[in-house]
Amino acid sequence: MSSTVGQVIRCKAAVAWEAAKPLSIEEVEVAPPQANEVRLRILFTSLCHTDVYFWEAKGQTPLFPRIYGHEAGGIVESVGPGVTDLQPGDHVLPVFTGECGDCRHCKTEESNMCDLLRINTDRGVMLTDGKSRFSINGKPIYHFLGGSTFSEYTVCHVGTVAKINPAAPLDKVCILSCGISTGLGAALNVAKPKKGHTVAVFGLGAVGLAAAEGARLSGASRIIGVDLNPNRFKEAKKFGVTDLINPKDHDKPVQQVIIEMTDGGVDRSIECTGNVQAMISAFECVHDGWGVAVLVGVPSKDDEFKTHPMNLLNERTLKGTFFGNYKPRTDLPGVVEKYMNKELEVEKFITHSIPFSEINKAFDYMLKGEGLRCIIRMEG
């Protein structure tokens, strides 16, 4: 068998040619990795809401043609110059953010926001030379979030690729490379509920349910789920949610409802919607004296957070988190081990599985609010 190392690989990719139009399966050329880059063979990928958000290009800077996808699992095919900690055959998860290991953020335990490899939704090219590794008939196709995993092969910066246990099933743990870890870490690493605490989770999509799972693993006695979609309530109970609130069912602010049902407020809250009003509610529903609210959802660029300063002076804490405060290369292998040790259930997040040729079905499921995570099998 001839080696593909150093060669252009021709393979299938799902290309978005314009906003909100179905993806088209095309043959693309994938160039070899350059300095500090690796080329991956993607085996399984899944659709995250962030892919849909930028594909729709509502309020975003449109960048087309583009290969979306960033939640995936694969195997290293080849490595570029300067790459020493990964080698062909390694099982890996590409991540939308990175860990260069050299900047001030990477050198402190207090942050995971790498200066070099922090998320950049507008960049559609590689850092090394400002060029794309994808092309069709010589025309460049843009990258997305440093991953572009809706392709049988992709090229990533080495700092955004986490090496994991080769025994871990990639068709399951691929979903740990984005949303599930974000929600789980928001609970375990940032909110840090104690045994017996009450926790409110705003938004019961995959990230919110992962936050609920983290609260459950922490021993929370009561987990209150808040969502506008009543169809999500049945699923939420599988993740430890004990109480369910639809703000539309009440004629008072939801934070007031939560305060009344918890004797003054919850011990911790985690907001996973990106809606600024939900963020305010999540902060204002925590108990004075010790309550901690954690913001996970990404707001619109013009949103403003407004609350009375007394809410802070009365010893409530407001925190934000990025990727659940996990350092991708350092910490993600340990999250995979939680699954391997049966401490963390991943299967219950996976509600659909489809072949690559039917990738547009995954977008339909997401747009209709059906299911949590759809696994896309790249061989199909």
mmCIF file of N, CA and C in Angstrom, residues 58-113:
data_model
loop_
_atom_site.group_PDB
_atom_site.id
_atom_site.type_symbol
_atom_site.label_atom_id
_atom_site.label_comp_id
_atom_site.label_asym_id
_atom_site.label_seq_id
_atom_site.Cartn_x
_atom_site.Cartn_y
_atom_site.Cartn_z
ATOM 1 N N LYS A 58 -26.467 34.039 10.740
ATOM 2 C CA LYS A 58 -27.343 35.095 11.254
ATOM 3 C C LYS A 58 -26.552 35.966 12.219
ATOM 4 N N GLY A 59 -26.266 37.186 11.784
ATOM 5 C CA GLY A 59 -25.514 38.091 12.639
ATOM 6 C C GLY A 59 -24.035 37.769 12.712
ATOM 7 N N GLN A 60 -23.574 36.839 11.880
ATOM 8 C CA GLN A 60 -22.162 36.482 11.867
ATOM 9 C C GLN A 60 -21.511 36.968 10.570
ATOM 10 N N THR A 61 -20.200 36.954 10.543
ATOM 11 C CA THR A 61 -19.485 37.294 9.325
ATOM 12 C C THR A 61 -19.503 36.076 8.410
ATOM 13 N N PRO A 62 -20.228 36.136 7.281
ATOM 14 C CA PRO A 62 -20.309 34.943 6.419
ATOM 15 C C PRO A 62 -18.951 34.630 5.791
ATOM 16 N N LEU A 63 -18.617 33.359 5.759
ATOM 17 C CA LEU A 63 -17.363 32.922 5.153
ATOM 18 C C LEU A 63 -17.636 31.599 4.434
ATOM 19 N N PHE A 64 -17.745 31.670 3.146
ATOM 20 C CA PHE A 64 -18.073 30.498 2.324
ATOM 21 C C PHE A 64 -17.177 30.488 1.086
ATOM 22 N N PRO A 65 -16.946 29.319 0.480
ATOM 23 C CA PRO A 65 -17.339 27.972 0.904
ATOM 24 C C PRO A 65 -16.524 27.510 2.110
ATOM 25 N N ARG A 66 -17.149 26.682 2.925
ATOM 26 C CA ARG A 66 -16.532 26.301 4.191
ATOM 27 C C ARG A 66 -16.890 24.858 4.547
ATOM 28 N N ILE A 67 -15.967 24.195 5.236
ATOM 29 C CA ILE A 67 -16.235 22.860 5.759
ATOM 30 C C ILE A 67 -16.422 22.989 7.263
ATOM 31 N N TYR A 68 -17.645 22.748 7.711
ATOM 32 C CA TYR A 68 -17.955 22.872 9.133
ATOM 33 C C TYR A 68 -17.589 21.581 9.876
ATOM 34 N N GLY A 69 -17.984 21.517 11.138
ATOM 35 C CA GLY A 69 -17.706 20.358 11.971
ATOM 36 C C GLY A 69 -16.511 20.585 12.879
ATOM 37 N N HIS A 70 -16.670 20.286 14.172
ATOM 38 C CA HIS A 70 -15.539 20.449 15.095
ATOM 39 C C HIS A 70 -15.618 19.485 16.275
ATOM 40 N N GLU A 71 -16.661 18.658 16.327
ATOM 41 C CA GLU A 71 -16.823 17.699 17.418
ATOM 42 C C GLU A 71 -16.610 16.321 16.811
ATOM 43 N N ALA A 72 -15.464 15.689 17.091
ATOM 44 C CA ALA A 72 -15.123 14.499 16.309
ATOM 45 C C ALA A 72 -14.082 13.633 17.001
ATOM 46 N N GLY A 73 -13.906 12.451 16.426
ATOM 47 C CA GLY A 73 -12.847 11.551 16.852
ATOM 48 C C GLY A 73 -12.179 10.953 15.628
ATOM 49 N N GLY A 74 -10.856 10.776 15.698
ATOM 50 C CA GLY A 74 -10.157 10.245 14.537
ATOM 51 C C GLY A 74 -8.792 9.694 14.889
ATOM 52 N N ILE A 75 -8.015 9.442 13.840
ATOM 53 C CA ILE A 75 -6.687 8.851 13.970
ATOM 54 C C ILE A 75 -5.692 9.717 13.208
ATOM 55 N N VAL A 76 -4.523 9.939 13.780
ATOM 56 C CA VAL A 76 -3.490 10.730 13.116
ATOM 57 C C VAL A 76 -2.984 9.980 11.886
ATOM 58 N N GLU A 77 -3.055 10.638 10.723
ATOM 59 C CA GLU A 77 -2.541 10.051 9.483
ATOM 60 C C GLU A 77 -1.084 10.423 9.266
ATOM 61 N N SER A 78 -0.740 11.701 9.502
ATOM 62 C CA SER A 78 0.640 12.142 9.356
ATOM 63 C C SER A 78 0.841 13.416 10.162
ATOM 64 N N VAL A 79 2.096 13.740 10.422
ATOM 65 C CA VAL A 79 2.414 14.934 11.211
ATOM 66 C C VAL A 79 3.389 15.822 10.444
ATOM 67 N N GLY A 80 3.287 17.117 10.708
ATOM 68 C CA GLY A 80 4.179 18.073 10.068
ATOM 69 C C GLY A 80 5.453 18.291 10.859
ATOM 70 N N PRO A 81 6.391 19.077 10.317
ATOM 71 C CA PRO A 81 7.636 19.377 11.020
ATOM 72 C C PRO A 81 7.382 19.998 12.394
ATOM 73 N N GLY A 82 8.173 19.588 13.373
ATOM 74 C CA GLY A 82 8.079 20.160 14.709
ATOM 75 C C GLY A 82 7.102 19.450 15.629
ATOM 76 N N VAL A 83 6.342 18.488 15.091
ATOM 77 C CA VAL A 83 5.374 17.765 15.932
ATOM 78 C C VAL A 83 6.063 16.555 16.551
ATOM 79 N N THR A 84 6.136 16.529 17.886
ATOM 80 C CA THR A 84 6.840 15.448 18.574
ATOM 81 C C THR A 84 5.939 14.633 19.499
ATOM 82 N N ASP A 85 4.797 15.202 19.932
ATOM 83 C CA ASP A 85 3.974 14.485 20.914
ATOM 84 C C ASP A 85 2.794 13.744 20.301
ATOM 85 N N LEU A 86 2.704 13.744 18.984
ATOM 86 C CA LEU A 86 1.710 12.927 18.286
ATOM 87 C C LEU A 86 2.410 12.188 17.155
ATOM 88 N N GLN A 87 1.906 10.997 16.827
ATOM 89 C CA GLN A 87 2.481 10.244 15.722
ATOM 90 C C GLN A 87 1.379 9.492 15.000
ATOM 91 N N PRO A 88 1.633 9.099 13.747
ATOM 92 C CA PRO A 88 0.612 8.374 12.990
ATOM 93 C C PRO A 88 0.071 7.178 13.772
ATOM 94 N N GLY A 89 -1.240 7.033 13.731
ATOM 95 C CA GLY A 89 -1.892 5.934 14.443
ATOM 96 C C GLY A 89 -2.494 6.320 15.774
ATOM 97 N N ASP A 90 -2.084 7.467 16.339
ATOM 98 C CA ASP A 90 -2.661 7.911 17.614
ATOM 99 C C ASP A 90 -4.150 8.188 17.464
ATOM 100 N N HIS A 91 -4.912 7.802 18.474
ATOM 101 C CA HIS A 91 -6.337 8.130 18.527
ATOM 102 C C HIS A 91 -6.497 9.490 19.196
ATOM 103 N N VAL A 92 -7.291 10.341 18.583
ATOM 104 C CA VAL A 92 -7.330 11.734 19.043
ATOM 105 C C VAL A 92 -8.732 12.331 18.952
ATOM 106 N N LEU A 93 -8.914 13.414 19.710
ATOM 107 C CA LEU A 93 -10.085 14.273 19.595
ATOM 108 C C LEU A 93 -9.601 15.660 19.199
ATOM 109 N N PRO A 94 -10.018 16.179 18.045
ATOM 110 C CA PRO A 94 -9.715 17.576 17.719
ATOM 111 C C PRO A 94 -10.641 18.479 18.537
ATOM 112 N N VAL A 95 -10.143 19.643 18.947
ATOM 113 C CA VAL A 95 -10.906 20.542 19.814
ATOM 114 C C VAL A 95 -10.935 21.939 19.199
ATOM 115 N N PHE A 96 -12.037 22.672 19.434
ATOM 116 C CA PHE A 96 -12.218 23.992 18.822
ATOM 117 C C PHE A 96 -11.322 25.058 19.430
ATOM 118 N N THR A 97 -10.709 24.757 20.562
ATOM 119 C CA THR A 97 -9.761 25.668 21.188
ATOM 120 C C THR A 97 -8.488 24.878 21.439
ATOM 121 N N GLY A 98 -7.437 25.534 21.893
ATOM 122 C CA GLY A 98 -6.179 24.810 21.976
ATOM 123 C C GLY A 98 -5.376 25.077 23.228
ATOM 124 N N GLU A 99 -4.207 24.496 23.246
ATOM 125 C CA GLU A 99 -3.282 24.598 24.372
ATOM 126 C C GLU A 99 -1.866 24.565 23.800
ATOM 127 N N CYS A 100 -1.279 25.767 23.629
ATOM 128 C CA CYS A 100 0.061 25.817 23.029
ATOM 129 C C CYS A 100 1.123 25.357 24.010
ATOM 130 N N GLY A 101 0.848 25.521 25.316
ATOM 131 C CA GLY A 101 1.791 25.106 26.352
ATOM 132 C C GLY A 101 2.814 26.157 26.726
ATOM 133 N N ASP A 102 2.871 27.256 25.982
ATOM 134 C CA ASP A 102 3.919 28.251 26.217
ATOM 135 C C ASP A 102 3.423 29.611 26.724
ATOM 136 N N CYS A 103 2.173 29.961 26.450
ATOM 137 C CA CYS A 103 1.690 31.297 26.818
ATOM 138 C C CYS A 103 1.359 31.368 28.313
ATOM 139 N N ARG A 104 1.070 32.568 28.790
ATOM 140 C CA ARG A 104 0.776 32.749 30.223
ATOM 141 C C ARG A 104 -0.461 31.977 30.636
ATOM 142 N N HIS A 105 -1.464 31.916 29.762
ATOM 143 C CA HIS A 105 -2.676 31.176 30.088
ATOM 144 C C HIS A 105 -2.378 29.689 30.253
ATOM 145 N N CYS A 106 -1.576 29.144 29.346
ATOM 146 C CA CYS A 106 -1.273 27.717 29.406
ATOM 147 C C CYS A 106 -0.389 27.370 30.605
ATOM 148 N N LYS A 107 0.409 28.323 31.050
ATOM 149 C CA LYS A 107 1.348 28.046 32.138
ATOM 150 C C LYS A 107 0.725 28.178 33.521
ATOM 151 N N THR A 108 -0.503 28.715 33.596
ATOM 152 C CA THR A 108 -1.167 28.804 34.889
ATOM 153 C C THR A 108 -2.295 27.787 34.975
ATOM 154 N N GLU A 109 -2.513 27.260 36.171
ATOM 155 C CA GLU A 109 -3.611 26.327 36.383
ATOM 156 C C GLU A 109 -4.957 27.046 36.381
ATOM 157 N N GLU A 110 -4.924 28.375 36.443
ATOM 158 C CA GLU A 110 -6.153 29.143 36.612
ATOM 159 C C GLU A 110 -6.875 29.448 35.307
ATOM 160 N N SER A 111 -6.302 29.086 34.168
ATOM 161 C CA SER A 111 -6.930 29.438 32.895
ATOM 162 C C SER A 111 -6.713 28.350 31.856
ATOM 163 N N ASN A 112 -7.665 28.270 30.911
ATOM 164 C CA ASN A 112 -7.497 27.383 29.756
ATOM 165 C C ASN A 112 -7.629 28.172 28.456
ATOM 166 N N MET A 113 -7.487 29.487 28.532
ATOM 167 C CA MET A 113 -7.724 30.348 27.366
ATOM 168 C C MET A 113 -6.413 30.704 26.677
#
